[in-house]
mmCIF file of C-alpha atoms and ligand atoms in Angstrom:
data_model
loop_
_atom_site.group_PDB
_atom_site.id
_atom_site.type_symbol
_atom_site.label_atom_id
_atom_site.label_comp_id
_atom_site.label_asym_id
_atom_site.label_seq_id
_atom_site.Cartn_x
_atom_site.Cartn_y
_atom_site.Cartn_z
ATOM 1 C CA UNK A 308 -109.113 223.675 143.485
ATOM 2 C CA UNK A 309 -106.507 225.989 144.968
ATOM 3 C CA UNK A 310 -107.330 229.302 146.565
ATOM 4 C CA UNK A 311 -109.554 231.268 144.212
ATOM 5 C CA UNK A 312 -107.475 234.396 144.070
ATOM 6 C CA UNK A 313 -104.337 232.670 142.859
ATOM 7 C CA UNK A 314 -105.771 230.933 139.807
ATOM 8 C CA UNK A 315 -103.435 230.990 136.840
ATOM 9 C CA UNK A 316 -103.753 229.810 133.264
ATOM 10 C CA UNK A 317 -100.375 229.241 131.631
ATOM 11 C CA UNK A 318 -100.058 228.639 127.931
ATOM 12 C CA UNK A 319 -96.607 227.294 127.154
ATOM 13 C CA UNK A 320 -95.091 226.981 123.689
ATOM 14 C CA UNK A 321 -98.471 225.902 122.351
ATOM 15 C CA UNK A 322 -98.535 224.414 118.857
ATOM 16 C CA UNK A 323 -101.821 223.266 117.333
ATOM 17 C CA UNK A 324 -102.971 221.977 113.960
ATOM 18 C CA UNK A 325 -106.171 221.226 112.118
ATOM 19 C CA UNK A 326 -105.904 218.472 109.495
ATOM 20 C CA UNK A 327 -102.107 218.700 109.877
ATOM 21 C CA UNK A 328 -102.168 222.410 108.963
ATOM 22 C CA UNK A 329 -100.204 224.338 111.612
ATOM 23 C CA UNK A 330 -102.293 227.193 113.073
ATOM 24 C CA UNK A 331 -100.623 227.908 116.410
ATOM 25 C CA UNK A 332 -96.837 228.051 116.302
ATOM 26 C CA UNK A 333 -95.621 228.456 119.865
ATOM 27 C CA UNK A 334 -97.989 230.624 121.882
ATOM 28 C CA UNK A 335 -96.786 231.725 125.327
ATOM 29 C CA UNK A 336 -99.189 233.534 127.616
ATOM 30 C CA UNK A 337 -99.732 233.693 131.366
ATOM 31 C CA UNK A 338 -103.100 234.848 132.670
ATOM 32 C CA UNK A 339 -103.602 235.504 136.383
ATOM 33 C CA UNK A 340 -106.851 235.785 138.319
ATOM 34 C CA UNK A 341 -108.294 239.271 138.147
ATOM 35 C CA UNK A 342 -106.405 240.337 135.021
ATOM 36 C CA UNK A 343 -107.914 241.587 131.776
ATOM 37 C CA UNK A 344 -106.001 240.588 128.652
ATOM 38 C CA UNK A 345 -106.676 241.561 125.067
ATOM 39 C CA UNK A 346 -105.486 239.819 121.941
ATOM 40 C CA UNK A 347 -105.434 241.826 118.746
ATOM 41 C CA UNK A 348 -104.019 240.902 115.369
ATOM 42 C CA UNK A 349 -104.854 240.639 111.689
ATOM 43 C CA UNK A 350 -107.528 238.295 110.359
ATOM 44 C CA UNK A 351 -106.317 234.729 110.156
ATOM 45 C CA UNK A 352 -103.572 235.168 112.751
ATOM 46 C CA UNK A 353 -104.968 232.402 114.982
ATOM 47 C CA UNK A 354 -106.944 234.308 117.616
ATOM 48 C CA UNK A 355 -110.133 232.250 117.333
ATOM 49 C CA UNK A 356 -108.046 229.092 117.041
ATOM 50 C CA UNK A 357 -106.332 229.871 120.347
ATOM 51 C CA UNK A 358 -109.656 230.427 122.120
ATOM 52 C CA UNK A 359 -111.062 227.171 120.750
ATOM 53 C CA UNK A 360 -107.938 225.203 121.683
ATOM 54 C CA UNK A 361 -108.140 226.551 125.256
ATOM 55 C CA UNK A 362 -111.759 225.434 125.507
ATOM 56 C CA UNK A 363 -110.911 221.997 124.101
ATOM 57 C CA UNK A 364 -112.566 222.079 120.672
ATOM 58 C CA UNK A 365 -112.148 218.552 119.270
ATOM 59 C CA UNK A 366 -111.204 219.609 115.708
ATOM 60 C CA UNK A 367 -107.801 220.893 116.808
ATOM 61 C CA UNK A 368 -104.770 218.808 117.763
ATOM 62 C CA UNK A 369 -102.190 220.117 120.176
ATOM 63 C CA UNK A 370 -98.863 218.941 118.788
ATOM 64 C CA UNK A 371 -96.462 220.613 121.236
ATOM 65 C CA UNK A 372 -96.534 222.630 124.423
ATOM 66 C CA UNK A 373 -99.057 222.734 127.219
ATOM 67 C CA UNK A 374 -101.990 224.541 128.807
ATOM 68 C CA UNK A 375 -101.801 224.563 132.599
ATOM 69 C CA UNK A 376 -104.535 225.565 135.041
ATOM 70 C CA UNK A 377 -102.945 226.087 138.435
ATOM 71 C CA UNK A 378 -99.901 224.150 137.242
ATOM 72 C CA UNK A 379 -101.901 221.101 136.088
ATOM 73 C CA UNK A 380 -102.268 220.306 132.415
ATOM 74 C CA UNK A 381 -105.828 220.506 131.079
ATOM 75 C CA UNK A 382 -104.969 219.025 127.679
ATOM 76 C CA UNK A 383 -106.540 215.674 128.537
ATOM 77 C CA UNK A 384 -109.792 217.239 129.731
ATOM 78 C CA UNK A 385 -112.895 217.230 127.518
ATOM 79 C CA UNK A 386 -114.586 220.516 126.567
ATOM 80 C CA UNK A 387 -117.329 219.667 129.095
ATOM 81 C CA UNK A 388 -114.810 219.148 131.890
ATOM 82 C CA UNK A 389 -113.124 222.426 131.016
ATOM 83 C CA UNK A 390 -116.480 224.202 131.058
ATOM 84 C CA UNK A 391 -117.210 222.667 134.461
ATOM 85 C CA UNK A 392 -113.880 224.057 135.665
ATOM 86 C CA UNK A 393 -115.121 227.522 134.800
ATOM 87 C CA UNK A 394 -113.711 228.121 131.314
ATOM 88 C CA UNK A 395 -116.317 230.028 129.353
ATOM 89 C CA UNK A 396 -115.911 230.769 125.658
ATOM 90 C CA UNK A 397 -118.254 233.297 124.109
ATOM 91 C CA UNK A 398 -118.234 232.385 120.443
ATOM 92 C CA UNK A 399 -117.619 234.811 117.621
ATOM 93 C CA UNK A 400 -120.836 233.446 116.092
ATOM 94 C CA UNK A 401 -123.257 232.259 118.822
ATOM 95 C CA UNK A 402 -125.473 229.336 117.776
ATOM 96 C CA UNK A 403 -129.261 229.513 117.580
ATOM 97 C CA UNK A 404 -131.230 226.675 119.166
ATOM 98 C CA UNK A 405 -134.792 226.875 117.857
ATOM 99 C CA UNK A 406 -137.421 225.243 120.053
ATOM 100 C CA UNK A 407 -135.380 225.441 123.270
ATOM 101 C CA UNK A 408 -136.291 228.341 125.507
ATOM 102 C CA UNK A 409 -133.485 230.411 126.890
ATOM 103 C CA UNK A 410 -134.585 229.883 130.488
ATOM 104 C CA UNK A 411 -134.662 226.068 130.120
ATOM 105 C CA UNK A 412 -131.260 226.122 128.467
ATOM 106 C CA UNK A 413 -129.769 228.310 131.184
ATOM 107 C CA UNK A 414 -131.294 226.259 133.989
ATOM 108 C CA UNK A 415 -129.961 223.028 132.521
ATOM 109 C CA UNK A 416 -126.472 224.527 132.273
ATOM 110 C CA UNK A 417 -126.724 225.967 135.773
ATOM 111 C CA UNK A 418 -127.983 222.755 137.359
ATOM 112 C CA UNK A 419 -125.369 220.635 135.622
ATOM 113 C CA UNK A 420 -122.757 222.878 137.199
ATOM 114 C CA UNK A 421 -124.442 222.661 140.607
ATOM 115 C CA UNK A 422 -124.656 218.868 140.435
ATOM 116 C CA UNK A 423 -120.996 218.696 139.565
ATOM 117 C CA UNK A 424 -120.106 220.677 142.654
ATOM 118 C CA UNK A 425 -122.457 218.685 144.884
ATOM 119 C CA UNK A 426 -124.616 221.761 145.381
ATOM 120 C CA UNK A 427 -128.431 221.807 145.305
ATOM 121 C CA UNK A 428 -130.148 222.185 141.922
ATOM 122 C CA UNK A 429 -132.732 224.929 141.483
ATOM 123 C CA UNK A 430 -136.386 224.351 140.592
ATOM 124 C CA UNK A 431 -137.824 226.464 137.739
ATOM 125 C CA UNK A 432 -139.242 229.168 140.018
ATOM 126 C CA UNK A 433 -136.127 229.673 142.124
ATOM 127 C CA UNK A 434 -134.029 229.694 138.989
ATOM 128 C CA UNK A 435 -136.277 232.323 137.410
ATOM 129 C CA UNK A 436 -135.673 234.501 140.452
ATOM 130 C CA UNK A 437 -131.910 234.134 140.162
ATOM 131 C CA UNK A 438 -131.911 234.734 136.393
ATOM 132 C CA UNK A 439 -134.124 237.815 136.778
ATOM 133 C CA UNK A 440 -131.614 239.372 139.185
ATOM 134 C CA UNK A 441 -128.780 238.859 136.714
ATOM 135 C CA UNK A 442 -130.924 240.229 133.872
ATOM 136 C CA UNK A 443 -131.378 243.466 135.744
ATOM 137 C CA UNK A 444 -127.648 243.725 136.231
ATOM 138 C CA UNK A 445 -127.046 243.706 132.486
ATOM 139 C CA UNK A 446 -130.151 245.649 131.436
ATOM 140 C CA UNK A 447 -131.876 242.818 129.588
ATOM 141 C CA UNK A 448 -135.589 242.561 129.079
ATOM 142 C CA UNK A 449 -137.147 239.603 130.988
ATOM 143 C CA UNK A 450 -138.924 238.503 127.784
ATOM 144 C CA UNK A 451 -135.528 237.219 126.606
ATOM 145 C CA UNK A 452 -135.884 234.264 128.909
ATOM 146 C CA UNK A 453 -138.900 232.855 127.110
ATOM 147 C CA UNK A 454 -137.519 233.144 123.611
ATOM 148 C CA UNK A 455 -135.659 230.322 121.865
ATOM 149 C CA UNK A 456 -131.916 230.439 122.482
ATOM 150 C CA UNK A 457 -130.488 233.178 120.245
ATOM 151 C CA UNK A 458 -133.229 232.672 117.619
ATOM 152 C CA UNK A 459 -133.915 235.991 115.931
ATOM 153 C CA UNK A 460 -131.752 237.808 118.487
ATOM 154 C CA UNK A 461 -129.994 240.903 117.181
ATOM 155 C CA UNK A 462 -126.185 240.974 117.352
ATOM 156 C CA UNK A 463 -126.332 242.969 120.569
ATOM 157 C CA UNK A 464 -128.922 240.645 122.133
ATOM 158 C CA UNK A 465 -126.844 237.551 121.346
ATOM 159 C CA UNK A 466 -123.811 239.109 122.972
ATOM 160 C CA UNK A 467 -125.767 240.178 126.031
ATOM 161 C CA UNK A 468 -127.197 236.691 126.264
ATOM 162 C CA UNK A 469 -123.673 235.319 126.473
ATOM 163 C CA UNK A 470 -122.841 237.759 129.245
ATOM 164 C CA UNK A 471 -125.939 236.443 131.047
ATOM 165 C CA UNK A 472 -124.674 232.866 130.653
ATOM 166 C CA UNK A 473 -121.304 233.942 132.032
ATOM 167 C CA UNK A 474 -122.991 235.623 134.988
ATOM 168 C CA UNK A 475 -125.017 232.524 135.847
ATOM 169 C CA UNK A 476 -122.212 230.013 135.500
ATOM 170 C CA UNK A 477 -119.273 230.401 137.845
ATOM 171 C CA UNK A 478 -116.779 231.649 135.341
ATOM 172 C CA UNK A 479 -113.069 231.687 136.151
ATOM 173 C CA UNK A 480 -111.836 232.281 132.631
ATOM 174 C CA UNK A 481 -114.054 234.216 130.250
ATOM 175 C CA UNK A 482 -112.891 234.287 126.654
ATOM 176 C CA UNK A 483 -114.777 236.753 124.492
ATOM 177 C CA UNK A 484 -114.075 236.305 120.795
ATOM 178 C CA UNK A 485 -114.881 239.509 118.907
ATOM 179 C CA UNK A 486 -117.784 240.252 121.182
ATOM 180 C CA UNK A 487 -117.835 243.698 119.635
ATOM 181 C CA UNK A 488 -118.261 242.705 116.001
ATOM 182 C CA UNK A 489 -121.529 243.900 114.553
ATOM 183 C CA UNK A 490 -122.476 246.033 117.551
ATOM 184 C CA UNK A 491 -123.465 249.669 117.300
ATOM 185 C CA UNK A 492 -121.858 252.148 119.675
ATOM 186 C CA UNK A 493 -124.599 252.016 122.332
ATOM 187 C CA UNK A 494 -124.783 248.212 122.291
ATOM 188 C CA UNK A 495 -121.000 248.023 122.540
ATOM 189 C CA UNK A 496 -120.989 250.253 125.581
ATOM 190 C CA UNK A 497 -123.748 248.328 127.334
ATOM 191 C CA UNK A 498 -122.127 244.952 126.584
ATOM 192 C CA UNK A 499 -118.797 246.265 127.920
ATOM 193 C CA UNK A 500 -120.480 247.566 131.058
ATOM 194 C CA UNK A 501 -122.260 244.217 131.487
ATOM 195 C CA UNK A 502 -118.938 242.383 131.250
ATOM 196 C CA UNK A 503 -117.394 244.595 133.913
ATOM 197 C CA UNK A 504 -120.423 244.284 136.201
ATOM 198 C CA UNK A 505 -120.384 240.510 136.248
ATOM 199 C CA UNK A 506 -116.597 240.207 136.392
ATOM 200 C CA UNK A 507 -115.529 239.047 139.804
ATOM 201 C CA UNK A 508 -112.141 239.779 141.330
ATOM 202 C CA UNK A 509 -110.963 236.290 140.549
ATOM 203 C CA UNK A 510 -112.119 236.125 136.920
ATOM 204 C CA UNK A 511 -109.601 236.135 134.109
ATOM 205 C CA UNK A 512 -110.913 238.005 131.088
ATOM 206 C CA UNK A 513 -109.429 237.306 127.668
ATOM 207 C CA UNK A 514 -110.919 239.634 125.108
ATOM 208 C CA UNK A 515 -110.237 239.197 121.407
ATOM 209 C CA UNK A 516 -110.969 242.337 119.478
ATOM 210 C CA UNK A 517 -109.984 244.502 116.545
ATOM 211 C CA UNK A 518 -111.219 247.690 118.068
ATOM 212 C CA UNK A 519 -109.698 250.224 120.350
ATOM 213 C CA UNK A 520 -113.212 251.404 121.243
ATOM 214 C CA UNK A 521 -114.081 248.314 123.298
ATOM 215 C CA UNK A 522 -110.752 248.615 125.103
ATOM 216 C CA UNK A 523 -111.559 252.162 126.156
ATOM 217 C CA UNK A 524 -114.473 250.729 128.141
ATOM 218 C CA UNK A 525 -112.775 247.571 129.388
ATOM 219 C CA UNK A 526 -109.317 248.954 130.292
ATOM 220 C CA UNK A 527 -107.193 245.833 129.743
ATOM 221 C CA UNK A 528 -104.082 245.276 131.855
ATOM 222 C CA UNK A 529 -102.260 243.690 128.897
ATOM 223 C CA UNK A 530 -102.566 244.009 125.134
ATOM 224 C CA UNK A 531 -101.052 241.184 123.043
ATOM 225 C CA UNK A 532 -100.600 241.122 119.313
ATOM 226 C CA UNK A 533 -100.903 237.816 117.505
ATOM 227 C CA UNK A 534 -99.459 237.094 114.113
ATOM 228 C CA UNK A 535 -99.041 233.768 112.289
ATOM 229 C CA UNK A 536 -100.004 231.758 115.343
ATOM 230 C CA UNK A 537 -97.683 233.483 117.816
ATOM 231 C CA UNK A 538 -97.860 236.366 120.266
ATOM 232 C CA UNK A 539 -95.362 238.765 118.717
ATOM 233 C CA UNK A 540 -95.716 241.717 121.072
ATOM 234 C CA UNK A 541 -97.179 242.523 124.485
ATOM 235 C CA UNK A 542 -97.841 245.947 125.932
ATOM 236 C CA UNK A 543 -100.515 248.018 127.615
ATOM 237 C CA UNK A 544 -103.410 249.998 126.199
ATOM 238 C CA UNK A 545 -101.045 252.430 124.494
ATOM 239 C CA UNK A 546 -99.977 249.562 122.214
ATOM 240 C CA UNK A 547 -103.597 249.271 121.073
ATOM 241 C CA UNK A 548 -103.714 253.007 120.444
ATOM 242 C CA UNK A 549 -100.542 252.809 118.398
ATOM 243 C CA UNK A 550 -101.935 249.920 116.375
ATOM 244 C CA UNK A 551 -105.137 251.805 115.683
ATOM 245 C CA UNK A 552 -103.106 254.685 114.271
ATOM 246 C CA UNK A 553 -100.382 252.831 112.437
ATOM 247 C CA UNK A 554 -101.834 249.413 111.543
ATOM 248 C CA UNK A 555 -100.331 245.996 112.230
ATOM 249 C CA UNK A 556 -97.528 246.335 109.727
ATOM 250 C CA UNK A 557 -95.602 248.797 111.808
ATOM 251 C CA UNK A 558 -95.029 246.187 114.522
ATOM 252 C CA UNK A 559 -93.091 243.975 112.178
ATOM 253 C CA UNK A 560 -90.585 246.742 111.312
HETATM 254 P P1 LIG B 1162 -108.456 234.833 113.517
HETATM 255 O O1 LIG B 1162 -109.478 234.513 114.539
HETATM 256 O O2 LIG B 1162 -107.209 235.468 114.061
HETATM 257 O O3 LIG B 1162 -109.008 235.653 112.385
HETATM 258 P P2 LIG B 1162 -108.468 231.987 113.005
HETATM 259 O O4 LIG B 1162 -107.959 231.383 114.241
HETATM 260 O O5 LIG B 1162 -109.926 231.934 112.765
HETATM 261 O O6 LIG B 1162 -107.922 233.490 112.861
HETATM 262 O O7 LIG B 1162 -107.763 231.286 111.776
HETATM 263 C C1 LIG B 1162 -106.359 231.106 111.710
HETATM 264 C C2 LIG B 1162 -105.979 230.432 110.409
HETATM 265 O O8 LIG B 1162 -106.454 229.106 110.415
HETATM 266 C C3 LIG B 1162 -106.588 231.093 109.174
HETATM 267 O O9 LIG B 1162 -105.601 231.171 108.186
HETATM 268 C C4 LIG B 1162 -107.687 230.134 108.783
HETATM 269 O O10 LIG B 1162 -107.898 230.145 107.381
HETATM 270 C C5 LIG B 1162 -107.128 228.799 109.218
HETATM 271 N N1 LIG B 1162 -108.189 227.809 109.521
HETATM 272 C C6 LIG B 1162 -109.170 227.903 110.438
HETATM 273 N N2 LIG B 1162 -109.954 226.821 110.419
HETATM 274 C C7 LIG B 1162 -109.441 226.013 109.466
HETATM 275 C C8 LIG B 1162 -109.788 224.723 108.942
HETATM 276 N N3 LIG B 1162 -110.859 224.055 109.410
HETATM 277 N N4 LIG B 1162 -109.023 224.188 107.975
HETATM 278 C C9 LIG B 1162 -107.950 224.870 107.508
HETATM 279 N N5 LIG B 1162 -107.564 226.074 107.940
HETATM 280 C C10 LIG B 1162 -108.293 226.635 108.898
HETATM 281 MG MG1 LIG B 1163 -111.515 235.048 114.724
#
């Protein structure tokens, strides 16, 4: 891997389909280490599709274009290999895994990553210590660790749990798909603060959202608008403010 501060994800003329239905129609986007990007856009414009294609979801076919990590294509890499590289996708709808405790799940994920990097794996006690530190950072109750993964978690707890996963795994690209949906104002603020606390200087954050409010906490460097599977406009946070006031239609004028 090249020097950590110069990591770049380049999405070039990306076209993708599902069952031959075109969903992405030429997405261009360059994300550099340390930057915070937001994608907004109407429902059905392809935002979730883009995040799943970046993480290598097998249901989608890339029909044209490329995704480059430090100038090397990742299109032939499996979702697992991409995750090992440090691509982390927080799903719009996190899955529940009844019967598997959160701490066991997290330790398995953590140790798989360690093994991959030829680093020592952690025994349950040492891992508990590490996880407890991260929990404090994002204001989570330690009892979370002993509950089944996401089972019966409130919307806010599921989101915070994903931030915990991100904090434990060495994340270079964190994609948060509507992390704010279903959160009340206090939960939104604490999730946003958690994201910023665990973000390292070399992490790329890609935040998909409908709401200006989350952006006020996160302060993105770039705001992109997606429509019909393309990025149709890029600006800064004032673009998001304009959209909030005028709606998406005004962009097309
Ligand atoms: P967004 O996240 O911006 O709301 P999505 O990426 O979820 O949009 O969806 C983009 C488009 O792809 C939508 O029109 C949606 O109906 C369509 N789509 C998503 N999954 C499938 C599928 N499995 N089969 C057919 N169309 C799909
Ligand atoms: Mg979506």
